[in-house]
Amino acid sequence: MGRFYVTTPIYYVNDVPHLGTAYTTVVVDALRRFHQLVGDETFMLTGTDEHGLKIERAAKAEGLEPKAFTDGISARFREAWPKLDIEADKFIRTTDSDHKAFVTELWKKVEANGDLYEGEYEGWYCVGCESLKTEKELEQPGNLCATHKAPAELVKESSYFFKLSNYQEKLLAFYESHPNFIKPESRRNEVLSFVRGGLRDLSVSRTTFSWGIPVPGNPKHVMYVWFDALANYLSALGGEESDLKKFWPTNDKSETEQVVHVVGKDVLRFHAVYWPAFLLSAGYKESELPDVIYAHGFLTVDGQKMGKALRNSIDPLKLAAELGVDTLRYQMLRAIPFGQDGDFNHEALLERYNADLGKNVGNLLSRVLGLCTKMTDGKHPADPLDSGTEVEVPLFKDYGYCTTEALSGWMAFAPHYALEWTMKLANSANLYVDRAAPWTAAKNGESARVKTILSRLLRVLEALSVMLWPAIPAKANEMRAQLGLPPMEVSVGKSHWPTSMPDRHPGLALAPSGPLFPTYDEPARKAMLAKLVPPAAAAAAAEAVSPPVAGSNASAAPADAAGTISYDDFAKVDLRVGLVKTAEKVPKKDKLLLLTVDVGEAEPRTIIAGLALSFAPEALVGRRVVVVTNLAPREFGSAEIGGKKVKLVSHGMLLASGPSEDLRLATIDADCAPGSRLK
RNA sequence: GCCGGAGUAGCUCAGUCGGUUAGAGCGGGCGUUUCAUACGCGCUAGGUCGGGGGUUCGAAUCCCUCCUCCGGCACCA
């Protein structure tokens, strides 16, 4: 047990929350949750960076005072995160007065140490980048900044410089003795070679604008945004007497006390070079520097680089509303190896959701709860026999392995790895259900055996709910609710990581409440994809026709998340009256009937319908039903019919309602001609 | 131009100090079970391990070279 202080970068308010910032913040929240789970005292910080020329100008453009302008954007960030189930302990703003006071003090310490001097500097300055450009970097004609395509300005001004050059050797020595300071390894090498290449003094003040923290004793100058911004990680913890100071441990810090800055690779240098240099200069000792600067990669979206236009077209909050927060979080954490660049691919997202969450975990929960409903009165079985048989061996082995690997994945800032092993445990449990076959034991009257099996499965499910909680807290708790368990609770000093199987809860009532992760079938998948990545034109059109759906159904099932559709969308569905000509049971497929249905075409259609539990084949012949006729054909495997093996391909769908053992058919109340269109 | 990293099955990637038939997940294909969310389980990928050359008894794994991609640096910070 220890302390875990984790930060996101503070986000510059020249932009609103987008997929990239959401990604960083989700990962940090997941790390925070994991450390809470293992009993650490945690503190998560995020916030906004609000000073600088760029902001001053943006405010002016909108006719606002800078503070009023930043108030608005900052609020958007603060309000966004809870919608992604991110619970930061503090949201800092660089315009907070205590932050400003802290930075002023920091400046004075650096100055007292003799590391600041006044000089002059001249260069091409790009407002967008907040930085100087070399002539080579500018595009001609017009001295355009390559990134912003805007003209750079030739500036010459008096400036304070920080003697960064004094810190080259100290930093190198520090990196040497703290191999984990910069992660991942490849980034560390980059920084190392950068620093070895020589450090020049850093201009740390500006006189060309006033929206910033004034330099003490020389208010014509405001501090360079990075000097101001980096200090937030410390200023957020308050003054000397603040209780939060403990999160920034000093000399006596132990192995288990960590200060971790998660940053994008674009701002790594500021964090890995400037920040420790500033701290050393201000009198902080090596032991008082942060422990880990973890640089993550950038996301592409469906293989495309996230330019500003694309970025703005992908609103993480809207994604969360459409897909469910947990699906979004899961994808961010599972699909992208943390530290590397990754692709946020919408198709892969749905595939991943179906495979991992739907089929592997969700269905496991569902089948185990189903078995308990039938075999143990819907309760956790009482006093199960606990002697294992051979069937248990792989499960126990996997359990130990998976929980250990997942734990070390989280410890090593590798959520993707942790979740991979979490899934392997679910997979192993699914296998165990098959091997142990409680239904067979039940038929043989071995009720003790049945209880043993189900008890074990329930315990694995509980463990899974814990292991998933850092990544998908809301769904993990829903899962627990179905298992009859209270929401996840954490407590400082106590690890809840399920290193050994959770205790039994004999007699505790289960509360199944339907699929936890309803999978997307082919049509639903297509519909969701169309919604998430609409062609630009279609998006604009859709926007005009239907108002955006409110984002309150964040955790709703896909079926509900569909929201409203336009009439045009509805009109795409071709519903027709069909007359059932023949019907027969499909051998070896309990639920399936093979129908031929006249929908007004030359030949009756072959339709496979899952009606067998509710209808005898002969009861359907001659009935008028409602058929979706333009659904893509779907395969149902193959079966032997009339002595021949045939592929089962359905060319339509009958509309019906109810559970599969008690279905009601949608029908039509008169003898309409087969093929009549419904509207 | 310099310095890194990467290029392995359709996709995303693992491959430790060089060593038996190159692996996993997903998708696809085939089979199978019925407790379950048309779900689970089993089988299935015949991939010149980017190209070429070399070292070695033996290389995806070491060396050289070329190609492609990404990142960092390049009299800017």
PDB file of N, CA and C in Angstrom, chain A residues 2 7 71 154 340 369 439 536 551:
ATOM      1  N   GLY A   2       0.408   2.214  -0.654  1.00  0.00           N
ATOM      2  CA  GLY A   2       1.216   3.430  -0.690  1.00  0.00           C
ATOM      3  C   GLY A   2       0.381   4.602  -1.152  1.00  0.00           C
ATOM      4  N   THR A   7      -1.378  12.521 -12.616  1.00  0.00           N
ATOM      5  CA  THR A   7      -1.889  13.739 -13.243  1.00  0.00           C
ATOM      6  C   THR A   7      -2.077  13.558 -14.735  1.00  0.00           C
ATOM      7  N   ASP A  71     -13.068  30.995 -18.526  1.00  0.00           N
ATOM      8  CA  ASP A  71     -14.089  30.414 -17.638  1.00  0.00           C
ATOM      9  C   ASP A  71     -14.995  29.472 -18.415  1.00  0.00           C
ATOM     10  N   LEU A 154       7.737  38.338 -36.598  1.00  0.00           N
ATOM     11  CA  LEU A 154       9.113  38.611 -36.189  1.00  0.00           C
ATOM     12  C   LEU A 154       9.063  39.395 -34.882  1.00  0.00           C
ATOM     13  N   GLN A 340       2.135   3.574 -26.994  1.00  0.00           N
ATOM     14  CA  GLN A 340       2.311   3.570 -28.444  1.00  0.00           C
ATOM     15  C   GLN A 340       1.215   4.382 -29.123  1.00  0.00           C
ATOM     16  N   LEU A 369     -25.895 -17.082 -14.352  1.00  0.00           N
ATOM     17  CA  LEU A 369     -27.094 -16.653 -13.634  1.00  0.00           C
ATOM     18  C   LEU A 369     -28.287 -17.517 -14.044  1.00  0.00           C
ATOM     19  N   TRP A 439     -25.358 -28.924 -15.961  1.00  0.00           N
ATOM     20  CA  TRP A 439     -26.657 -29.473 -16.359  1.00  0.00           C
ATOM     21  C   TRP A 439     -26.644 -30.994 -16.341  1.00  0.00           C
ATOM     22  N   ALA A 536     -19.489  13.105 -44.241  1.00  0.00           N
ATOM     23  CA  ALA A 536     -19.684  14.492 -43.835  1.00  0.00           C
ATOM     24  C   ALA A 536     -21.040  15.046 -44.259  1.00  0.00           C
ATOM     25  N   GLY A 551     -27.669  13.395 -24.246  1.00  0.00           N
ATOM     26  CA  GLY A 551     -26.618  12.453 -23.878  1.00  0.00           C
ATOM     27  C   GLY A 551     -26.861  11.732 -22.572  1.00  0.00           C
TER      28      GLY A 551
END
